[in-house]
């Protein structure tokens, strides 16, 4: 194709999820022409990768997409799937983004004359700036050991899980106890299925403590304003696993010990399959203890805040285990267990191979400061802890988008003045 005749845009956004559309919103506010490419449909992940009983973990008041704050009558509630989709539909209608759906960006390459060549499944365009809003959850992780498991066992990834009825009769092995794994294990448990859960290292937190949602306390304590530079772990916080807790039925704790006392089988981290048995780390007791330690330490921080500020609140409490494993179980005979299906809940790998720019660190992760990279014109948006806790969520993606759009506007002003 003759590059001189291809369409040029000041900004191309890759991805039409909440991050891409938040960026489009702010570009429109600044009157900056742009185009969004979306591989599937806008808000694809919310429509296709969440289970039927999915609901937000974050309270409704944290649904603060730009120009589209939550306006319902239950700010402390938790939207269920169809409410989330309605909320996002309303957001899309408000933004009215210039979007090409069903078009995948295959390659972004810097041009010698400046700017970028953007190659897509539907031709090429050029752009002064590229905003990477393609999310952080690209390739579902399933370990290679899965291929060695007996063929009669149905295996899916959490992204494909919809409900208990989708799985064949018989016990289900859920691997991973992060937000997805813990909630899917609960979903199956409540549906009356026998669940075997391989527990990982995810921390947990209380849903409510001393009369309020823990998220509301943390907001008052300034936690959601803390930037990655101010966090004790610095950029290491980006590797943290989310705390498990749920918004289901108005919100409650997820206590794996309680599930165990009701018949769920808990094991440590799944390590291998030796041809007859599943092999687990003997870390179950410490994993449960560590999750409770985090739970209690968050509550203790809330106690301190209450005391220091003389706030009247119901009395403090400390979580005491309702169940402890009698012994670690390093193996489980797969045939004897009757396990008929496995749900892999061990996360996703990002895939930015299409981006031909030196904007990745030694570990292959995007290197940026609040989404602004060292390569002029390349931006990231929507990644967990891009700037604050809420950067990868409805709560704060909008203000990050405003920040990178301000950078784009300032640079283009400077260039037009030069
Ligand atoms: C299980 C789970 C629970 C969550 N719970 C909450 C919660 O309670 N509260 C909350 O606020 N957030 C929650 N989140 C987090 C967050 O809101 C979502 O992950 C959100 O979807 C991220 O938005 P995004 O726009 O950055 O990415 P995505 O929604 O992943 O959007 C990226 C888009 O880019 C497209 N794309 C990718 N590559 C290309 C390409 N090469 N060319 C063109 N298009 C491309 C994809 O098709 C996709 O539509 C949850 C996430 C998960 C997975």
PDB file of N, CA and C in Angstrom, residues 68-143:
ATOM      1  N   UNK A  68     -19.547   9.621  33.491  1.00  0.00           N
ATOM      2  CA  UNK A  68     -20.578   8.606  33.658  1.00  0.00           C
ATOM      3  C   UNK A  68     -20.510   7.984  35.066  1.00  0.00           C
ATOM      4  N   UNK A  69     -20.661   8.827  36.106  1.00  0.00           N
ATOM      5  CA  UNK A  69     -20.622   8.273  37.467  1.00  0.00           C
ATOM      6  C   UNK A  69     -21.867   7.433  37.732  1.00  0.00           C
ATOM      7  N   UNK A  70     -21.766   6.531  38.690  1.00  0.00           N
ATOM      8  CA  UNK A  70     -22.926   5.721  39.081  1.00  0.00           C
ATOM      9  C   UNK A  70     -24.033   6.647  39.600  1.00  0.00           C
ATOM     10  N   UNK A  71     -25.247   6.456  39.082  1.00  0.00           N
ATOM     11  CA  UNK A  71     -26.328   7.344  39.524  1.00  0.00           C
ATOM     12  C   UNK A  71     -27.533   6.588  40.047  1.00  0.00           C
ATOM     13  N   UNK A  72     -27.341   5.305  40.358  1.00  0.00           N
ATOM     14  CA  UNK A  72     -28.455   4.512  40.868  1.00  0.00           C
ATOM     15  C   UNK A  72     -28.715   4.816  42.339  1.00  0.00           C
ATOM     16  N   UNK A  73     -29.633   4.061  42.924  1.00  0.00           N
ATOM     17  CA  UNK A  73     -30.013   4.345  44.302  1.00  0.00           C
ATOM     18  C   UNK A  73     -29.357   3.386  45.305  1.00  0.00           C
ATOM     19  N   UNK A  74     -28.294   2.686  44.855  1.00  0.00           N
ATOM     20  CA  UNK A  74     -27.625   1.746  45.754  1.00  0.00           C
ATOM     21  C   UNK A  74     -26.100   1.907  45.664  1.00  0.00           C
ATOM     22  N   UNK A  75     -25.599   3.093  46.055  1.00  0.00           N
ATOM     23  CA  UNK A  75     -24.155   3.335  45.888  1.00  0.00           C
ATOM     24  C   UNK A  75     -23.270   2.345  46.638  1.00  0.00           C
ATOM     25  N   UNK A  76     -23.780   1.763  47.720  1.00  0.00           N
ATOM     26  CA  UNK A  76     -22.964   0.814  48.487  1.00  0.00           C
ATOM     27  C   UNK A  76     -23.187  -0.635  48.057  1.00  0.00           C
ATOM     28  N   UNK A  77     -24.013  -0.840  47.032  1.00  0.00           N
ATOM     29  CA  UNK A  77     -24.265  -2.189  46.530  1.00  0.00           C
ATOM     30  C   UNK A  77     -23.219  -2.599  45.493  1.00  0.00           C
ATOM     31  N   UNK A  78     -23.440  -3.751  44.871  1.00  0.00           N
ATOM     32  CA  UNK A  78     -22.464  -4.312  43.924  1.00  0.00           C
ATOM     33  C   UNK A  78     -23.222  -4.763  42.680  1.00  0.00           C
ATOM     34  N   UNK A  79     -22.922  -4.136  41.556  1.00  0.00           N
ATOM     35  CA  UNK A  79     -23.664  -4.455  40.328  1.00  0.00           C
ATOM     36  C   UNK A  79     -23.495  -5.918  39.933  1.00  0.00           C
ATOM     37  N   UNK A  80     -24.601  -6.526  39.508  1.00  0.00           N
ATOM     38  CA  UNK A  80     -24.518  -7.873  38.935  1.00  0.00           C
ATOM     39  C   UNK A  80     -24.283  -7.726  37.429  1.00  0.00           C
ATOM     40  N   UNK A  81     -24.083  -8.866  36.766  1.00  0.00           N
ATOM     41  CA  UNK A  81     -23.578  -8.826  35.391  1.00  0.00           C
ATOM     42  C   UNK A  81     -24.422  -7.935  34.460  1.00  0.00           C
ATOM     43  N   UNK A  82     -25.748  -8.114  34.484  1.00  0.00           N
ATOM     44  CA  UNK A  82     -26.548  -7.348  33.515  1.00  0.00           C
ATOM     45  C   UNK A  82     -26.520  -5.854  33.851  1.00  0.00           C
ATOM     46  N   UNK A  83     -26.363  -5.525  35.135  1.00  0.00           N
ATOM     47  CA  UNK A  83     -26.279  -4.100  35.511  1.00  0.00           C
ATOM     48  C   UNK A  83     -24.948  -3.500  35.044  1.00  0.00           C
ATOM     49  N   UNK A  84     -23.900  -4.303  35.120  1.00  0.00           N
ATOM     50  CA  UNK A  84     -22.586  -3.822  34.642  1.00  0.00           C
ATOM     51  C   UNK A  84     -22.685  -3.540  33.139  1.00  0.00           C
ATOM     52  N   UNK A  85     -23.297  -4.481  32.421  1.00  0.00           N
ATOM     53  CA  UNK A  85     -23.401  -4.311  30.962  1.00  0.00           C
ATOM     54  C   UNK A  85     -24.236  -3.080  30.621  1.00  0.00           C
ATOM     55  N   UNK A  86     -25.315  -2.822  31.391  1.00  0.00           N
ATOM     56  CA  UNK A  86     -26.126  -1.619  31.159  1.00  0.00           C
ATOM     57  C   UNK A  86     -25.316  -0.355  31.427  1.00  0.00           C
ATOM     58  N   UNK A  87     -24.551  -0.406  32.529  1.00  0.00           N
ATOM     59  CA  UNK A  87     -23.722   0.751  32.892  1.00  0.00           C
ATOM     60  C   UNK A  87     -22.734   1.061  31.759  1.00  0.00           C
ATOM     61  N   UNK A  88     -22.134  -0.004  31.205  1.00  0.00           N
ATOM     62  CA  UNK A  88     -21.137   0.193  30.144  1.00  0.00           C
ATOM     63  C   UNK A  88     -21.793   0.617  28.828  1.00  0.00           C
ATOM     64  N   UNK A  89     -22.996   0.117  28.595  1.00  0.00           N
ATOM     65  CA  UNK A  89     -23.724   0.519  27.381  1.00  0.00           C
ATOM     66  C   UNK A  89     -24.002   2.033  27.435  1.00  0.00           C
ATOM     67  N   UNK A  90     -24.405   2.485  28.641  1.00  0.00           N
ATOM     68  CA  UNK A  90     -24.666   3.915  28.832  1.00  0.00           C
ATOM     69  C   UNK A  90     -23.401   4.732  28.618  1.00  0.00           C
ATOM     70  N   UNK A  91     -22.268   4.181  29.073  1.00  0.00           N
ATOM     71  CA  UNK A  91     -20.988   4.889  28.922  1.00  0.00           C
ATOM     72  C   UNK A  91     -20.624   5.005  27.441  1.00  0.00           C
ATOM     73  N   UNK A  92     -20.767   3.906  26.726  1.00  0.00           N
ATOM     74  CA  UNK A  92     -20.430   3.928  25.302  1.00  0.00           C
ATOM     75  C   UNK A  92     -21.302   4.956  24.565  1.00  0.00           C
ATOM     76  N   UNK A  93     -22.589   4.971  24.909  1.00  0.00           N
ATOM     77  CA  UNK A  93     -23.504   5.911  24.235  1.00  0.00           C
ATOM     78  C   UNK A  93     -23.073   7.349  24.508  1.00  0.00           C
ATOM     79  N   UNK A  94     -22.639   7.620  25.736  1.00  0.00           N
ATOM     80  CA  UNK A  94     -22.211   8.987  26.077  1.00  0.00           C
ATOM     81  C   UNK A  94     -20.940   9.378  25.336  1.00  0.00           C
ATOM     82  N   UNK A  95     -19.988   8.441  25.287  1.00  0.00           N
ATOM     83  CA  UNK A  95     -18.700   8.766  24.649  1.00  0.00           C
ATOM     84  C   UNK A  95     -18.871   8.858  23.135  1.00  0.00           C
ATOM     85  N   UNK A  96     -19.702   7.979  22.586  1.00  0.00           N
ATOM     86  CA  UNK A  96     -19.906   7.889  21.141  1.00  0.00           C
ATOM     87  C   UNK A  96     -18.555   7.893  20.407  1.00  0.00           C
ATOM     88  N   UNK A  97     -17.722   6.896  20.706  1.00  0.00           N
ATOM     89  CA  UNK A  97     -16.347   6.934  20.188  1.00  0.00           C
ATOM     90  C   UNK A  97     -16.272   6.662  18.684  1.00  0.00           C
ATOM     91  N   UNK A  98     -15.304   7.255  18.009  1.00  0.00           N
ATOM     92  CA  UNK A  98     -15.052   6.868  16.614  1.00  0.00           C
ATOM     93  C   UNK A  98     -14.342   5.516  16.629  1.00  0.00           C
ATOM     94  N   UNK A  99     -15.090   4.441  16.473  1.00  0.00           N
ATOM     95  CA  UNK A  99     -14.516   3.110  16.714  1.00  0.00           C
ATOM     96  C   UNK A  99     -14.717   2.205  15.511  1.00  0.00           C
ATOM     97  N   UNK A 100     -13.703   1.403  15.221  1.00  0.00           N
ATOM     98  CA  UNK A 100     -13.860   0.358  14.196  1.00  0.00           C
ATOM     99  C   UNK A 100     -13.785  -0.979  14.905  1.00  0.00           C
ATOM    100  N   UNK A 101     -14.950  -1.620  15.028  1.00  0.00           N
ATOM    101  CA  UNK A 101     -15.025  -2.903  15.730  1.00  0.00           C
ATOM    102  C   UNK A 101     -14.738  -4.047  14.770  1.00  0.00           C
ATOM    103  N   UNK A 102     -14.256  -5.153  15.325  1.00  0.00           N
ATOM    104  CA  UNK A 102     -13.924  -6.306  14.487  1.00  0.00           C
ATOM    105  C   UNK A 102     -12.626  -6.094  13.714  1.00  0.00           C
ATOM    106  N   UNK A 103     -11.836  -5.113  14.136  1.00  0.00           N
ATOM    107  CA  UNK A 103     -10.553  -4.850  13.468  1.00  0.00           C
ATOM    108  C   UNK A 103      -9.430  -4.972  14.503  1.00  0.00           C
ATOM    109  N   UNK A 104      -8.498  -5.882  14.220  1.00  0.00           N
ATOM    110  CA  UNK A 104      -7.412  -6.133  15.149  1.00  0.00           C
ATOM    111  C   UNK A 104      -6.149  -5.408  14.700  1.00  0.00           C
ATOM    112  N   UNK A 105      -5.452  -4.803  15.647  1.00  0.00           N
ATOM    113  CA  UNK A 105      -4.165  -4.173  15.313  1.00  0.00           C
ATOM    114  C   UNK A 105      -3.108  -5.270  15.326  1.00  0.00           C
ATOM    115  N   UNK A 106      -2.416  -5.421  14.181  1.00  0.00           N
ATOM    116  CA  UNK A 106      -1.425  -6.503  14.067  1.00  0.00           C
ATOM    117  C   UNK A 106      -0.013  -6.033  14.364  1.00  0.00           C
ATOM    118  N   UNK A 107       0.243  -4.757  14.061  1.00  0.00           N
ATOM    119  CA  UNK A 107       1.611  -4.253  14.242  1.00  0.00           C
ATOM    120  C   UNK A 107       1.568  -2.729  14.362  1.00  0.00           C
ATOM    121  N   UNK A 108       2.364  -2.215  15.277  1.00  0.00           N
ATOM    122  CA  UNK A 108       2.579  -0.765  15.367  1.00  0.00           C
ATOM    123  C   UNK A 108       4.080  -0.552  15.254  1.00  0.00           C
ATOM    124  N   UNK A 109       4.492   0.222  14.253  1.00  0.00           N
ATOM    125  CA  UNK A 109       5.929   0.414  14.000  1.00  0.00           C
ATOM    126  C   UNK A 109       6.242   1.906  13.911  1.00  0.00           C
ATOM    127  N   UNK A 110       7.312   2.349  14.580  1.00  0.00           N
ATOM    128  CA  UNK A 110       7.706   3.754  14.434  1.00  0.00           C
ATOM    129  C   UNK A 110       8.112   4.042  12.978  1.00  0.00           C
ATOM    130  N   UNK A 111       7.748   5.235  12.475  1.00  0.00           N
ATOM    131  CA  UNK A 111       8.148   5.615  11.101  1.00  0.00           C
ATOM    132  C   UNK A 111       9.379   6.507  11.175  1.00  0.00           C
ATOM    133  N   UNK A 112      10.226   6.426  10.161  1.00  0.00           N
ATOM    134  CA  UNK A 112      11.455   7.223  10.197  1.00  0.00           C
ATOM    135  C   UNK A 112      11.134   8.725  10.246  1.00  0.00           C
ATOM    136  N   UNK A 113      10.034   9.138   9.636  1.00  0.00           N
ATOM    137  CA  UNK A 113       9.679  10.566   9.619  1.00  0.00           C
ATOM    138  C   UNK A 113       8.917  10.993  10.880  1.00  0.00           C
ATOM    139  N   UNK A 114       8.757  10.089  11.845  1.00  0.00           N
ATOM    140  CA  UNK A 114       8.017  10.406  13.083  1.00  0.00           C
ATOM    141  C   UNK A 114       6.644   9.764  13.063  1.00  0.00           C
ATOM    142  N   UNK A 115       6.097   9.561  14.234  1.00  0.00           N
ATOM    143  CA  UNK A 115       4.788   8.914  14.333  1.00  0.00           C
ATOM    144  C   UNK A 115       4.891   7.416  14.092  1.00  0.00           C
ATOM    145  N   UNK A 116       3.762   6.805  13.818  1.00  0.00           N
ATOM    146  CA  UNK A 116       3.698   5.336  13.764  1.00  0.00           C
ATOM    147  C   UNK A 116       2.859   4.858  12.585  1.00  0.00           C
ATOM    148  N   UNK A 117       3.253   3.695  12.067  1.00  0.00           N
ATOM    149  CA  UNK A 117       2.430   3.006  11.084  1.00  0.00           C
ATOM    150  C   UNK A 117       1.654   1.936  11.846  1.00  0.00           C
ATOM    151  N   UNK A 118       0.333   1.956  11.694  1.00  0.00           N
ATOM    152  CA  UNK A 118      -0.521   1.014  12.419  1.00  0.00           C
ATOM    153  C   UNK A 118      -1.119   0.043  11.399  1.00  0.00           C
ATOM    154  N   UNK A 119      -0.684  -1.211  11.463  1.00  0.00           N
ATOM    155  CA  UNK A 119      -1.183  -2.213  10.508  1.00  0.00           C
ATOM    156  C   UNK A 119      -2.281  -3.010  11.174  1.00  0.00           C
ATOM    157  N   UNK A 120      -3.410  -3.114  10.510  1.00  0.00           N
ATOM    158  CA  UNK A 120      -4.549  -3.809  11.102  1.00  0.00           C
ATOM    159  C   UNK A 120      -5.051  -4.896  10.146  1.00  0.00           C
ATOM    160  N   UNK A 121      -6.029  -5.658  10.627  1.00  0.00           N
ATOM    161  CA  UNK A 121      -6.632  -6.681   9.776  1.00  0.00           C
ATOM    162  C   UNK A 121      -7.475  -6.048   8.675  1.00  0.00           C
ATOM    163  N   UNK A 122      -7.601  -4.719   8.712  1.00  0.00           N
ATOM    164  CA  UNK A 122      -8.390  -4.036   7.696  1.00  0.00           C
ATOM    165  C   UNK A 122      -7.604  -2.862   7.113  1.00  0.00           C
ATOM    166  N   UNK A 123      -6.314  -3.097   6.854  1.00  0.00           N
ATOM    167  CA  UNK A 123      -5.492  -2.061   6.221  1.00  0.00           C
ATOM    168  C   UNK A 123      -4.628  -1.293   7.205  1.00  0.00           C
ATOM    169  N   UNK A 124      -4.033  -0.190   6.703  1.00  0.00           N
ATOM    170  CA  UNK A 124      -3.071   0.565   7.508  1.00  0.00           C
ATOM    171  C   UNK A 124      -3.531   2.001   7.707  1.00  0.00           C
ATOM    172  N   UNK A 125      -3.157   2.570   8.825  1.00  0.00           N
ATOM    173  CA  UNK A 125      -3.300   4.007   9.046  1.00  0.00           C
ATOM    174  C   UNK A 125      -2.001   4.472   9.687  1.00  0.00           C
ATOM    175  N   UNK A 126      -1.806   5.792   9.730  1.00  0.00           N
ATOM    176  CA  UNK A 126      -0.665   6.305  10.479  1.00  0.00           C
ATOM    177  C   UNK A 126      -1.179   7.185  11.603  1.00  0.00           C
ATOM    178  N   UNK A 127      -0.316   7.372  12.610  1.00  0.00           N
ATOM    179  CA  UNK A 127      -0.745   8.119  13.792  1.00  0.00           C
ATOM    180  C   UNK A 127       0.441   8.819  14.426  1.00  0.00           C
ATOM    181  N   UNK A 128       0.162   9.994  15.025  1.00  0.00           N
ATOM    182  CA  UNK A 128       1.220  10.664  15.798  1.00  0.00           C
ATOM    183  C   UNK A 128       1.409   9.988  17.152  1.00  0.00           C
ATOM    184  N   UNK A 129       0.305   9.468  17.672  1.00  0.00           N
ATOM    185  CA  UNK A 129       0.340   8.847  19.009  1.00  0.00           C
ATOM    186  C   UNK A 129      -0.437   7.539  18.985  1.00  0.00           C
ATOM    187  N   UNK A 130       0.049   6.587  19.758  1.00  0.00           N
ATOM    188  CA  UNK A 130      -0.674   5.313  19.911  1.00  0.00           C
ATOM    189  C   UNK A 130      -0.919   5.082  21.398  1.00  0.00           C
ATOM    190  N   UNK A 131      -2.182   4.878  21.741  1.00  0.00           N
ATOM    191  CA  UNK A 131      -2.539   4.579  23.126  1.00  0.00           C
ATOM    192  C   UNK A 131      -2.882   3.096  23.213  1.00  0.00           C
ATOM    193  N   UNK A 132      -2.100   2.369  24.011  1.00  0.00           N
ATOM    194  CA  UNK A 132      -2.314   0.929  24.156  1.00  0.00           C
ATOM    195  C   UNK A 132      -3.341   0.711  25.274  1.00  0.00           C
ATOM    196  N   UNK A 133      -4.550   0.351  24.855  1.00  0.00           N
ATOM    197  CA  UNK A 133      -5.652   0.139  25.811  1.00  0.00           C
ATOM    198  C   UNK A 133      -6.192  -1.266  25.615  1.00  0.00           C
ATOM    199  N   UNK A 134      -5.262  -2.193  25.377  1.00  0.00           N
ATOM    200  CA  UNK A 134      -5.684  -3.552  25.013  1.00  0.00           C
ATOM    201  C   UNK A 134      -5.823  -4.464  26.223  1.00  0.00           C
ATOM    202  N   UNK A 135      -5.789  -3.885  27.435  1.00  0.00           N
ATOM    203  CA  UNK A 135      -6.003  -4.683  28.644  1.00  0.00           C
ATOM    204  C   UNK A 135      -4.740  -5.418  29.065  1.00  0.00           C
ATOM    205  N   UNK A 136      -4.855  -6.148  30.160  1.00  0.00           N
ATOM    206  CA  UNK A 136      -3.691  -6.886  30.647  1.00  0.00           C
ATOM    207  C   UNK A 136      -3.963  -8.375  30.677  1.00  0.00           C
ATOM    208  N   UNK A 137      -5.166  -8.755  30.230  1.00  0.00           N
ATOM    209  CA  UNK A 137      -5.559 -10.163  30.335  1.00  0.00           C
ATOM    210  C   UNK A 137      -5.707 -10.751  28.935  1.00  0.00           C
ATOM    211  N   UNK A 138      -4.597 -11.099  28.297  1.00  0.00           N
ATOM    212  CA  UNK A 138      -4.675 -11.519  26.894  1.00  0.00           C
ATOM    213  C   UNK A 138      -4.763 -13.023  26.716  1.00  0.00           C
ATOM    214  N   UNK A 139      -3.753 -13.715  27.223  1.00  0.00           N
ATOM    215  CA  UNK A 139      -3.729 -15.164  26.986  1.00  0.00           C
ATOM    216  C   UNK A 139      -4.018 -15.906  28.277  1.00  0.00           C
ATOM    217  N   UNK A 140      -5.134 -16.647  28.354  1.00  0.00           N
ATOM    218  CA  UNK A 140      -5.419 -17.428  29.543  1.00  0.00           C
ATOM    219  C   UNK A 140      -4.267 -18.390  29.840  1.00  0.00           C
ATOM    220  N   UNK A 141      -3.832 -18.438  31.090  1.00  0.00           N
ATOM    221  CA  UNK A 141      -2.737 -19.347  31.432  1.00  0.00           C
ATOM    222  C   UNK A 141      -3.295 -20.723  31.800  1.00  0.00           C
ATOM    223  N   UNK A 142      -2.832 -21.730  31.084  1.00  0.00           N
ATOM    224  CA  UNK A 142      -3.122 -23.130  31.415  1.00  0.00           C
ATOM    225  C   UNK A 142      -1.776 -23.845  31.347  1.00  0.00           C
ATOM    226  N   UNK A 143      -1.335 -24.514  32.427  1.00  0.00           N
ATOM    227  CA  UNK A 143       0.002 -25.111  32.405  1.00  0.00           C
ATOM    228  C   UNK A 143       0.077 -26.303  31.449  1.00  0.00           C
TER     229      UNK A 143
END
